[in-house]
Short mmCIF file of C-alpha atoms and ligand atoms in Angstrom, two decimals:
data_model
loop_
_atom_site.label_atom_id
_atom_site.label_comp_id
_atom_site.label_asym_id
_atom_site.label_seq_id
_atom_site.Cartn_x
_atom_site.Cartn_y
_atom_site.Cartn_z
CA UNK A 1 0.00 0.00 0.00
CA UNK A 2 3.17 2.75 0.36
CA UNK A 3 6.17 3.04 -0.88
CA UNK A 4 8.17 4.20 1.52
CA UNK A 5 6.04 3.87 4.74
CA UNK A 6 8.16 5.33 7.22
CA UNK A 7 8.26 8.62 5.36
CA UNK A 8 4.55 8.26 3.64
CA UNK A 9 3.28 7.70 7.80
CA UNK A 10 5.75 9.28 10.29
CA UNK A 11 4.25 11.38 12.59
CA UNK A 12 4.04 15.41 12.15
CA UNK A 13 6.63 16.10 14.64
CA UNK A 14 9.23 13.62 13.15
CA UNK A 15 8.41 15.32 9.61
CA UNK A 16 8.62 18.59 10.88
CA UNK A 17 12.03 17.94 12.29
CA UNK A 18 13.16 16.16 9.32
CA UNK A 19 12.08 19.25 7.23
CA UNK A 20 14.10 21.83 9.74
CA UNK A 21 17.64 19.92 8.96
CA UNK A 22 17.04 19.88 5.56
CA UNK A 23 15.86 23.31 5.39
CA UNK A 24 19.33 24.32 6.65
CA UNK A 25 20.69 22.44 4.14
CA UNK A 26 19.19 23.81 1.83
CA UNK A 27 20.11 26.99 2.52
CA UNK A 28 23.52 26.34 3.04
CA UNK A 29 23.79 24.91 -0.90
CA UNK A 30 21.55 28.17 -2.01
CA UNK A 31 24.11 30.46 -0.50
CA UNK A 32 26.38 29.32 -3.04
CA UNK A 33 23.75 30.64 -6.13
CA UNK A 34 24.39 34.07 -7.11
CA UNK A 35 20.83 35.04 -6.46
CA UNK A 36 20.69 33.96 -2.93
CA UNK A 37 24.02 35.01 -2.19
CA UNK A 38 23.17 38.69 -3.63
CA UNK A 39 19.70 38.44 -2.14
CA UNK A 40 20.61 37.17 1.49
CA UNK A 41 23.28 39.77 1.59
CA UNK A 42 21.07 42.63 0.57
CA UNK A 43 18.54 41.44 3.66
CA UNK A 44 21.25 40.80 5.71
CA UNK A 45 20.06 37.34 6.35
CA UNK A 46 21.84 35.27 9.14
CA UNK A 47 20.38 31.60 7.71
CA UNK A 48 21.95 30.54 10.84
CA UNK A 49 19.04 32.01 12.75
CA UNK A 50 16.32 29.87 10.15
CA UNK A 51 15.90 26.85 12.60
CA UNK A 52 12.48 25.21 11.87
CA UNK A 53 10.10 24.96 9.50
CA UNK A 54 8.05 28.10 11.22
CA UNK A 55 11.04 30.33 11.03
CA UNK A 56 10.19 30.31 7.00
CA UNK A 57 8.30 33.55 6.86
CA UNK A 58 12.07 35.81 7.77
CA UNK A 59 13.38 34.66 3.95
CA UNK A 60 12.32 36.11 0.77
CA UNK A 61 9.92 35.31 -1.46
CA UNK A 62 11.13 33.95 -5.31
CA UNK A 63 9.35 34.42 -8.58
CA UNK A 64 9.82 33.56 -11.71
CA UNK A 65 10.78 37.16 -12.82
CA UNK A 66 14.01 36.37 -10.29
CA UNK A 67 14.21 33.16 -12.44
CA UNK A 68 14.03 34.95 -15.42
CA UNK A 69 16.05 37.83 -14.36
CA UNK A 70 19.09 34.62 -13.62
CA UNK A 71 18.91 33.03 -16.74
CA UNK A 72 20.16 30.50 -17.57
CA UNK A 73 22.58 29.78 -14.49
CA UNK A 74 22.06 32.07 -11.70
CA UNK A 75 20.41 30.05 -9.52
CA UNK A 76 22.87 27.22 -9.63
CA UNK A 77 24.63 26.00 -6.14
CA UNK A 78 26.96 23.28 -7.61
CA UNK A 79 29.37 23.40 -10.83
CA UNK A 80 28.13 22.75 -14.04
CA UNK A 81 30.40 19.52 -14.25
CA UNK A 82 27.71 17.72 -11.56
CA UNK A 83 24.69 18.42 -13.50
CA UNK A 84 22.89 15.36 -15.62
CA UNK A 85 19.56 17.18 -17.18
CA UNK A 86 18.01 20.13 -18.02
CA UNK A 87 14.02 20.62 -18.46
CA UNK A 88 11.71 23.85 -18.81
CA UNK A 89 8.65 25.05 -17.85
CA UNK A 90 5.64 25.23 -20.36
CA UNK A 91 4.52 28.26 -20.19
CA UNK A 92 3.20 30.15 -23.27
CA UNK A 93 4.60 33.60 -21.90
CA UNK A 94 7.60 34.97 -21.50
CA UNK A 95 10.76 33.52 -21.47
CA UNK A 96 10.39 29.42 -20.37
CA UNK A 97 12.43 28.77 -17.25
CA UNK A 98 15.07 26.23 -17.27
CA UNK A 99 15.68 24.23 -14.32
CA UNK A 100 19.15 21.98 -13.89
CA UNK A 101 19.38 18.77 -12.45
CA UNK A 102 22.25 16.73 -10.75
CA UNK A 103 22.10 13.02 -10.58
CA UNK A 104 20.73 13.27 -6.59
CA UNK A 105 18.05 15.30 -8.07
CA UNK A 106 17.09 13.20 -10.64
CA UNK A 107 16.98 10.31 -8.00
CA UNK A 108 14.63 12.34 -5.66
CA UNK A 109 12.47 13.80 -8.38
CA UNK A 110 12.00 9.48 -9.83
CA UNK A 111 11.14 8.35 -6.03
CA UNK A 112 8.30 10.61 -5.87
CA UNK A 113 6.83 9.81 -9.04
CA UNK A 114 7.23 5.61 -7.74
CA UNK A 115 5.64 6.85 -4.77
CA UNK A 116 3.08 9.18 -5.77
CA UNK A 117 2.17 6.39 -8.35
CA UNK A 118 2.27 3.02 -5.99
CA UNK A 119 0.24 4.96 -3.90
CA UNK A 120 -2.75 5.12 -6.27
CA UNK A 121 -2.23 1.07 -7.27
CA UNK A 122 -0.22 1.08 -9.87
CA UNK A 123 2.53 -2.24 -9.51
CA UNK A 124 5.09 -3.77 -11.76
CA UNK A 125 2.56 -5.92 -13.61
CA UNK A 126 1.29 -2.82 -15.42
CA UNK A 127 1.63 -1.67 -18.41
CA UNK A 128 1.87 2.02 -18.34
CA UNK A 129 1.18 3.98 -21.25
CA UNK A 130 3.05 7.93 -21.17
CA UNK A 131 0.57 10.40 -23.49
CA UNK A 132 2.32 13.00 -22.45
CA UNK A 133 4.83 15.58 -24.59
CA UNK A 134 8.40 14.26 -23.92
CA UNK A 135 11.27 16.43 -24.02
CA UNK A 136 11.45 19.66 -22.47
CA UNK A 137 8.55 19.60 -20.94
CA UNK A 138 9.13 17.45 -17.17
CA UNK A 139 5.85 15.48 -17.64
CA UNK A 140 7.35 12.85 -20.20
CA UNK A 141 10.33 12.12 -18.81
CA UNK A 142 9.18 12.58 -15.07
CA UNK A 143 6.92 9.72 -14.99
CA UNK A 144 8.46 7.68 -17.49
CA UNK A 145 11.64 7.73 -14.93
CA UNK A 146 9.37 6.68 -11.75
CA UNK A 147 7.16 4.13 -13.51
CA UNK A 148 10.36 1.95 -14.52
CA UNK A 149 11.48 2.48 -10.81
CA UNK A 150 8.17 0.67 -9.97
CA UNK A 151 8.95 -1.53 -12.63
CA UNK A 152 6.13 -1.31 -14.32
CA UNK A 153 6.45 -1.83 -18.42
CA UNK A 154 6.46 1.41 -20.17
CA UNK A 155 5.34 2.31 -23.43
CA UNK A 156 6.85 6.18 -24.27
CA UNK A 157 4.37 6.72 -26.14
CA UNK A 158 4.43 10.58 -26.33
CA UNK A 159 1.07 13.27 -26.94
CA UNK A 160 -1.09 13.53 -29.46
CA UNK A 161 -1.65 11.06 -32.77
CA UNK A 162 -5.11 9.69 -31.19
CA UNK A 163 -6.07 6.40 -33.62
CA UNK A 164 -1.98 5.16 -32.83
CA UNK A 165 -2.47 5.89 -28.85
CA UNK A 166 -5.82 3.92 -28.82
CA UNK A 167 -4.18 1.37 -30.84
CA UNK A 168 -0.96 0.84 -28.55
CA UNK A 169 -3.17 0.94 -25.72
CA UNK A 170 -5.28 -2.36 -27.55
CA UNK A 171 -2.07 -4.01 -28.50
CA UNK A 172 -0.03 -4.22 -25.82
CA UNK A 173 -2.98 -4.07 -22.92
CA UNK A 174 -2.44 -0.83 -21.01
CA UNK A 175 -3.70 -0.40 -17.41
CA UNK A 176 -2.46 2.66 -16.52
CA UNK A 177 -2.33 6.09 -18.54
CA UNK A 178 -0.80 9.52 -18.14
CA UNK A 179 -2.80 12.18 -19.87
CA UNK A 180 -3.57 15.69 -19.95
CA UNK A 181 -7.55 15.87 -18.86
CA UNK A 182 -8.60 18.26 -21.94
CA UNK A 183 -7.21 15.83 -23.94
CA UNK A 184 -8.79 12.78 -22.29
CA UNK A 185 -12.12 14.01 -23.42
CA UNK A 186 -10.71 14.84 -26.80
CA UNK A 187 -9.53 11.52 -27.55
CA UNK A 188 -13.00 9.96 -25.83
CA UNK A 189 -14.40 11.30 -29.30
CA UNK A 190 -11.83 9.65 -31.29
CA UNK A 191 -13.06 5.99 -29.07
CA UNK A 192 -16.63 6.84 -30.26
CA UNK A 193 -15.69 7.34 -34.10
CA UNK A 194 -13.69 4.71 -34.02
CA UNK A 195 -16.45 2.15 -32.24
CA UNK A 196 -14.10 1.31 -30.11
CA UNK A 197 -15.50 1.29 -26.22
CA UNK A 198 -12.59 1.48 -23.72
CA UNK A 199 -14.56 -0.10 -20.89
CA UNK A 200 -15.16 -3.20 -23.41
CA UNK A 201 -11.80 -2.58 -25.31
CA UNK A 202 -8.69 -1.83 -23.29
CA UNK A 203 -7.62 -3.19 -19.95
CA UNK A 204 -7.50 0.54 -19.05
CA UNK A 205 -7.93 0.94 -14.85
CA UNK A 206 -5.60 4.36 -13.58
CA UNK A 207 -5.06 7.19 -14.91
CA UNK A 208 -3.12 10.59 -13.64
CA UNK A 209 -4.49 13.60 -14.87
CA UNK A 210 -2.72 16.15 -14.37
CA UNK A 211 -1.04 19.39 -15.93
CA UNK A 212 -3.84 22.01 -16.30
CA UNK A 213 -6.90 22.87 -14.01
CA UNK A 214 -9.57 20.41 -14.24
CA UNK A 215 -13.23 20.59 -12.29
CA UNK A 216 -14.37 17.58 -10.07
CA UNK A 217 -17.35 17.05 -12.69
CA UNK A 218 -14.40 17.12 -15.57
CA UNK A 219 -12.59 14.04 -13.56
CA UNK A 220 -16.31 12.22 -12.98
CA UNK A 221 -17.01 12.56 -16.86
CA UNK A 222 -13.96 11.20 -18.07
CA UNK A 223 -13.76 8.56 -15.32
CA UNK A 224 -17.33 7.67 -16.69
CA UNK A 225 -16.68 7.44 -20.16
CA UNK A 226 -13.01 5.26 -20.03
CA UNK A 227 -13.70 3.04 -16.72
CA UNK A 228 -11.06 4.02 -15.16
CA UNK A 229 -9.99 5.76 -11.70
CA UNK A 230 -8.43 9.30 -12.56
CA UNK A 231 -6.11 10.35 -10.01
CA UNK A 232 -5.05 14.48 -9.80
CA UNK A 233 -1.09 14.38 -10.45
CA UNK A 234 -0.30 18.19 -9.56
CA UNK A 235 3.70 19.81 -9.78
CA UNK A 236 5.38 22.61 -11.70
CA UNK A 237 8.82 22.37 -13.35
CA UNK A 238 10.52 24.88 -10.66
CA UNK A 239 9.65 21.98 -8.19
CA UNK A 240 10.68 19.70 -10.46
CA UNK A 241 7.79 18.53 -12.08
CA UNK A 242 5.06 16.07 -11.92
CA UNK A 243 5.20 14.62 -8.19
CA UNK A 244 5.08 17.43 -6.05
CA UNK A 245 1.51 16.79 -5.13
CA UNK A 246 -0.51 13.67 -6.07
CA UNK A 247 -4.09 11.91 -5.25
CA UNK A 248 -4.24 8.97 -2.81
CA UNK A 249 -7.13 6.19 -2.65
CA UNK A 250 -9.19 8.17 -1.61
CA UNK A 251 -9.65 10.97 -4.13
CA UNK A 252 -10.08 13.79 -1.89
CA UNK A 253 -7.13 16.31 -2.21
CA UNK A 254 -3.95 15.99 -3.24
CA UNK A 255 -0.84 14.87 -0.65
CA UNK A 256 1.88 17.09 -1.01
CA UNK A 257 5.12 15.42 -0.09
CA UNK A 258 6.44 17.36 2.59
CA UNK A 259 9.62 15.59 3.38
CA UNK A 260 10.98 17.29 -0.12
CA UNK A 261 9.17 20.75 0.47
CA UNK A 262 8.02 23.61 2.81
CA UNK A 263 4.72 24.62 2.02
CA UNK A 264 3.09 27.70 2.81
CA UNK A 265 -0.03 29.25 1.83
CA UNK A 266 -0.46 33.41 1.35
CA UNK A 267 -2.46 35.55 0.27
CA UNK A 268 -1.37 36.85 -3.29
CA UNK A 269 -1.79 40.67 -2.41
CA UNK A 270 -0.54 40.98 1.02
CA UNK A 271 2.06 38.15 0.83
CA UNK A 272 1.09 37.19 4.26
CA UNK A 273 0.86 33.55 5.38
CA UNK A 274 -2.95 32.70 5.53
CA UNK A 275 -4.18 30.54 7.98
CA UNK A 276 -4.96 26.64 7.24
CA UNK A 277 -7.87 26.24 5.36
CA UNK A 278 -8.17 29.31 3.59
CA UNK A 279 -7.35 29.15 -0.42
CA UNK A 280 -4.57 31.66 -1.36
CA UNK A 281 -1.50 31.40 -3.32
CA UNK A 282 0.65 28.12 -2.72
CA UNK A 283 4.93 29.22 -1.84
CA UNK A 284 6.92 26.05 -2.05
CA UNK A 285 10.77 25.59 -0.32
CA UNK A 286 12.70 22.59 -1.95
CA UNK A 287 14.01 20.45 0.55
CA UNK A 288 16.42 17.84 -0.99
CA UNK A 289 17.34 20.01 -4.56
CA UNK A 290 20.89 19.99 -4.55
CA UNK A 291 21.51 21.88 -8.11
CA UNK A 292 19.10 24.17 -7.84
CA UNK A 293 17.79 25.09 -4.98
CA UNK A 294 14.87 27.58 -4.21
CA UNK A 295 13.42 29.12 -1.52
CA UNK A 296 9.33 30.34 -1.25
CA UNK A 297 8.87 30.26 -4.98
CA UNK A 298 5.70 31.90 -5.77
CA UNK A 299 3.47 29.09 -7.85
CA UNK A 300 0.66 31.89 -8.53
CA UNK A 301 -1.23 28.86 -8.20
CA UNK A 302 -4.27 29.31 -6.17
CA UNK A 303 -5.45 26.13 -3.58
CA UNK A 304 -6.04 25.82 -0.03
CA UNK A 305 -4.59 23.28 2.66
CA UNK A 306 -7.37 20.46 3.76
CA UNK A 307 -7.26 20.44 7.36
CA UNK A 308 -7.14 17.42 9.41
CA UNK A 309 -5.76 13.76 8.62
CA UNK A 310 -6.49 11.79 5.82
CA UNK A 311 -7.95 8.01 6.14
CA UNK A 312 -5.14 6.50 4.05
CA UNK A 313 -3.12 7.26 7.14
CA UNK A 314 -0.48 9.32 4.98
CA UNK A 315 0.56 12.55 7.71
CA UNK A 316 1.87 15.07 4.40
CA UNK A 317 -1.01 17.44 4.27
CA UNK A 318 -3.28 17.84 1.46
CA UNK A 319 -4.22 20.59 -1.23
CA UNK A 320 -7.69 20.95 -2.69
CA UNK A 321 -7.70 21.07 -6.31
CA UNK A 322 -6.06 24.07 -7.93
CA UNK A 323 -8.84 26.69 -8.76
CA UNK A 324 -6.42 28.49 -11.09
CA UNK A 325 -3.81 30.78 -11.32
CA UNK A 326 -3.45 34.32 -10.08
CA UNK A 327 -2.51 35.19 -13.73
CA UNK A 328 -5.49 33.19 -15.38
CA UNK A 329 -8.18 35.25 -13.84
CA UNK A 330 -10.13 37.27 -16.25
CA UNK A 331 -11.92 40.63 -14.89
CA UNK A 332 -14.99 41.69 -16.66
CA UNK A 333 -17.35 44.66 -15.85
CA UNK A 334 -15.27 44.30 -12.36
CA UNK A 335 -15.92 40.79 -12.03
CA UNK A 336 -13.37 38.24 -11.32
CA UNK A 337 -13.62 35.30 -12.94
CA UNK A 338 -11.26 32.04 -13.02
CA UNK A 339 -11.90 29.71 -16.31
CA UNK A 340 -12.69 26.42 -13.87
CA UNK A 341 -15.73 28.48 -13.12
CA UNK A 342 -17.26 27.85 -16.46
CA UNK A 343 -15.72 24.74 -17.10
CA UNK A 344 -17.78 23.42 -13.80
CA UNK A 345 -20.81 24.90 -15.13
CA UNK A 346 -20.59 23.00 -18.44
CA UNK A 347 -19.72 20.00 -17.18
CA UNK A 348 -22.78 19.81 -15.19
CA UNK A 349 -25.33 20.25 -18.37
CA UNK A 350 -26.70 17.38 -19.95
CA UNK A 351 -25.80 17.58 -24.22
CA UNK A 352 -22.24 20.08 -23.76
CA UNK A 353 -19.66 18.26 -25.67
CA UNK A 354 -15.84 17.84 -24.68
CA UNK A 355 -14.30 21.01 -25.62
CA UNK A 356 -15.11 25.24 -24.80
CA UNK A 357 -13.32 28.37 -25.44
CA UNK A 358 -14.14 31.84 -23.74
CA UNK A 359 -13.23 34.89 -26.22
CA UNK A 360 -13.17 38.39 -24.54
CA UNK A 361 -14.02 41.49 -26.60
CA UNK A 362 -14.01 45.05 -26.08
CA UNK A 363 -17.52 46.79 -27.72
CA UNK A 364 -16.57 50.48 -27.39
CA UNK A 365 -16.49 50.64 -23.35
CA UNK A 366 -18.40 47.37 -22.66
CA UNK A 367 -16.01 44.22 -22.48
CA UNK A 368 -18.32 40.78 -24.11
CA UNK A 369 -17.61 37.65 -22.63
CA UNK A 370 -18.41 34.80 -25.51
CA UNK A 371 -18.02 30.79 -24.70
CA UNK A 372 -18.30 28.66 -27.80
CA UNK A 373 -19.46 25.12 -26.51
CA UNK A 374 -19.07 22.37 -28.62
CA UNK A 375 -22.09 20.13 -27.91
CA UNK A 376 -22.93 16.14 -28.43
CA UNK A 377 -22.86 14.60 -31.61
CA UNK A 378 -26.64 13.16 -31.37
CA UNK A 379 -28.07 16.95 -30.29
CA UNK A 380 -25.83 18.70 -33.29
CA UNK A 381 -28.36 17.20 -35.83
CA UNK A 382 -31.31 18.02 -33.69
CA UNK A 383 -34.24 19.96 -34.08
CA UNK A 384 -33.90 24.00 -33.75
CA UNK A 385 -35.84 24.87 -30.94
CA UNK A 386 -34.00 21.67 -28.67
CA UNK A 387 -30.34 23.79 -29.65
CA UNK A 388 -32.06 27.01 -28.94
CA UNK A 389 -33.15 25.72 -25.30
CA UNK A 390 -29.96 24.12 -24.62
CA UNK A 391 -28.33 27.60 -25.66
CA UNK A 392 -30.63 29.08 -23.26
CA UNK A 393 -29.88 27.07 -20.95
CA UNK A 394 -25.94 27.13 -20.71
CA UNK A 395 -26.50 31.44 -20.77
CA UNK A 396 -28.77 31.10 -17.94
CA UNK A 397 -26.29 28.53 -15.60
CA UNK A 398 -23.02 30.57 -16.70
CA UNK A 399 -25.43 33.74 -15.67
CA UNK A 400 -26.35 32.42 -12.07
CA UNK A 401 -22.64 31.72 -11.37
CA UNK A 402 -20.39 34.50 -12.77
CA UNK A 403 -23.00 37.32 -12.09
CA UNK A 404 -22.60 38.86 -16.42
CA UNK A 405 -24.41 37.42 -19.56
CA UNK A 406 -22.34 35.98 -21.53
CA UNK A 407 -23.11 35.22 -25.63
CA UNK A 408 -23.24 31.43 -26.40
CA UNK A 409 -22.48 30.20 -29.70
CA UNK A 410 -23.02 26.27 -30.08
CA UNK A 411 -20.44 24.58 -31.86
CA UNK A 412 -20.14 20.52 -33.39
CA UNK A 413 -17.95 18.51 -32.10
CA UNK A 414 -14.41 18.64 -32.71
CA UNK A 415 -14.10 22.26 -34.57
CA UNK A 416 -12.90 24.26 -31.82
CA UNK A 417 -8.66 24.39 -31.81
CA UNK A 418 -7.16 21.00 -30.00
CA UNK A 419 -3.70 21.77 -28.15
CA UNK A 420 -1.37 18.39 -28.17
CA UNK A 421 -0.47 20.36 -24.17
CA UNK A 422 -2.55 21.89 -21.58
CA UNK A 423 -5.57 23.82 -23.17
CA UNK A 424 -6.08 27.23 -24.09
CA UNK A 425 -9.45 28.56 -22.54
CA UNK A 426 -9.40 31.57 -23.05
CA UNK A 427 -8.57 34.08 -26.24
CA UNK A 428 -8.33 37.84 -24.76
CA UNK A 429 -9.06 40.51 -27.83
CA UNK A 430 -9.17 43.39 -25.25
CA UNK A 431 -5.28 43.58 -25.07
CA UNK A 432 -4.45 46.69 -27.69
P1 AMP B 501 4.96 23.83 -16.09
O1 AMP B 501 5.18 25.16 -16.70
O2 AMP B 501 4.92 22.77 -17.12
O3 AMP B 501 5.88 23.54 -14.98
O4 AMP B 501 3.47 23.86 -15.52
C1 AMP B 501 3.17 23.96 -14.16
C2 AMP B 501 1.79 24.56 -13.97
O5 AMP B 501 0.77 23.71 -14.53
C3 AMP B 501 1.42 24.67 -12.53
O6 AMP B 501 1.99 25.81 -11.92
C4 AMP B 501 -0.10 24.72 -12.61
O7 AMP B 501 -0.53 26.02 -12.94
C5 AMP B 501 -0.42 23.79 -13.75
N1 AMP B 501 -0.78 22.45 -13.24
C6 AMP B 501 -0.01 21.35 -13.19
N2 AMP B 501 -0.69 20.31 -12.68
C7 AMP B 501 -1.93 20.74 -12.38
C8 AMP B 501 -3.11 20.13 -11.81
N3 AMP B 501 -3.16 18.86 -11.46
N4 AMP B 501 -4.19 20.93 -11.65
C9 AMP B 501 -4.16 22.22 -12.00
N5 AMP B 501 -3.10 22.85 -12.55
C10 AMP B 501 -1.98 22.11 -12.73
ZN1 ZN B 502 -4.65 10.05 1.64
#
């Protein structure tokens, strides 16, 4: 049932003392970086006086600008002779961020993924089937890495090219799946075409979702279609990747594994720590990084801490799904509004398809919100009036949540753009 037990189980004082010596480890490698070296002597900072995990709050915060502002090596604590790999983030602006890896890093970043993995069922008699990008990007390589350490069989088989991934998975009889969750329903239409039924079909019975936001409905509907038990897989490349924070049994939150990192919760305006419980912006200390080391990185992903144990018996705390990112929330007519917030909506309406996309406009001082929806096959060729109600509908449910009408246009199936990586909700026109 774990992986490592000791660690997966020991009690919160244990962990808490584990994470103060490595803290102080940690900082004494970061020292070495230019970046905390400049920044630490700018503050002043005695790490010395850092002893425990609650003594967190006296260092400085790190973003990605500081990342950016570093690039490509100011960040690193060890020669360039000890590092093994290099992987960047995804994201679609800016600059990507590289992050280095030594060969103890590598071996850290694997054991996660073998635990975070084991501890959702997943055993050497799988086959385990990688759909995501491999390369750069840390999901491809990430899990591939910790599902050999299980020693599971692993087919590499990369994103994208849906009739050859539901043909590998027939072939060679995959159980267990990676895959990004907007393309999970994508590739659920490619199973219907195709009269192939993956409950009847495939051997198919875990998968990790992971890489982009994704509603509790989303998980249910894709769990429903395949047969399978989806699992949240949540991480950023800064962290290393994949295996930072990952679903057990019981599919209520996420344990984040707190013997490799300090986690704090604050609120994005103030930058003060926030109580447990309340949602705010999730900081992250690396605790075992020996190349690269970083202290309170800023994830601008938003979550909250679920208080009190978990029935799996695991002690490392749990996040609630991620509702977003600080930088994904869209204002309109002074309204905030996160994408998961329509995506929960749609998900919940009987005849809405597998794919959306919210286009902002600016009408002379009025900004329009417009979601295209692609809807089911079996209502596209329906009567009139059923498509008008169904529009109605979706205006009136999207109305009752995010407080502005938006305009629906109904789309078929499949003609709204596919990514191959996490999905791209929303298209702002506003921007001059
Ligand atoms: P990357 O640039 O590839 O390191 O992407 C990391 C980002 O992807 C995170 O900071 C999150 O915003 C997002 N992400 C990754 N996994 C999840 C998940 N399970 N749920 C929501 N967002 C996620
Ligand atoms: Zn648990």
């Amino acid at each position: 049932m774990y992986w490592e037990k000791e660690i997966e189980t020991m009690d919160r004082a244990n962990l808490e003392k584990m994470q103060a010596a490595r803290l102080g480890e940690t900082l004494a490698r970061a020292t070495r970086s230019v970046h905390y070296r400049k920044v630490f002597k700018a503050m002043k900072l005695d790490t010395d006086r850092i002893r425990t995990a609650a003594d967190i709050g006296m260092l400085p915060l790190t973003t990605k600008e500081d990342l950016r502002e570093q690039w490509p090596y100011g960040f690193l604590a060890c020669s360039r002779d000890e590092l093994i790999r290099m992987h960047s983030s995804s994201g679609t602006t800016g600059r990507a961020t590289v992050i280095f890896h030594t060969g103890g890093d590598i071996a850290a970043w694997t054991n996660l993924l073998a635990r975070s993995m084991y501890m959702t069922g997943m055993r050497r008699s799988d086959v385990f089937q990688n759909m995501m990008t491999y390369g750069l990007f840390t999901g491809g390589l990430g899990f591939h890495y910790g599902a050999e350490k299980i020693g599971a069989l692993v087919i590499p088989a990369g994103a994208g090219n849906s009739k050859r991934q539901i043909q590998l998975m027939r072939d060679f009889d995959t159980s267990v799946i990676h895959i990004i969750p907007s393309y999970a329903l994508h590739l659920s239409t490619v199973f219907t075409e195709t009269g192939v039924d993956p409950r009847r079909d495939t051997r198919l019975k875990i998968a990790f979702l992971g890489a982009e936001p994704h509603s509790e409905k989303m998980r249910r509907k894709i769990e429903e279609f395949y047969g399978f038990k989806g699992f949240n897989s949540y991480g950023l490349s800064e962290m290393n990747g994949p295996g930072v924070a990952f679903e057990c049994p019981e599919q209520n939150g996420m344990h984040i594994w707190e013997d490799n990192y300090i986690v704090e919760i604050i609120d994005p305006v103030t930058l003060k720590r926030l109580p447990e419980g309340e949602e705010g912006e999730l900081v992250m200390t690396t605790l075992l990084r020996e190349g690269m080391p970083i202290i309170r990185y800023r994830t601008k992903d938003l979550t909250r801490i679920i208080p009190g144990p978990c029935p799996c018996g695991r002690t490392h705390r749990r996040i609630e799904r991620i509702t977003g990112r600080t930088d994904d929330m869209m204002i309109l007519k002074g309204v905030n509004i996160f994408p998961i917030q329509i995506e929960k909506k749609l998900m919940e309406i009987p005849g809405v398809g597998t794919n959306f996309l919210i286009i902002l406009d600016r009408e002379g001082y009025n900004d329009q919100m417009t979601v295209k929806v692609e809807i089911e096959r079996e209502f596209f060729g329906g009567d009139l009036q059923q498509l008008e109600a169904l529009r109605h509908r979706i205006v009136e449910e999207l109305r009752s949540d995010i407080l502005i009408t938006p305009r629906v246009d109904l789309v078929e199936p499949d003609s709204l753009p596919k990514s191959e990586g996490k999905a791209v909700r929303v298209v702002d026109n506003r921007k001059d």
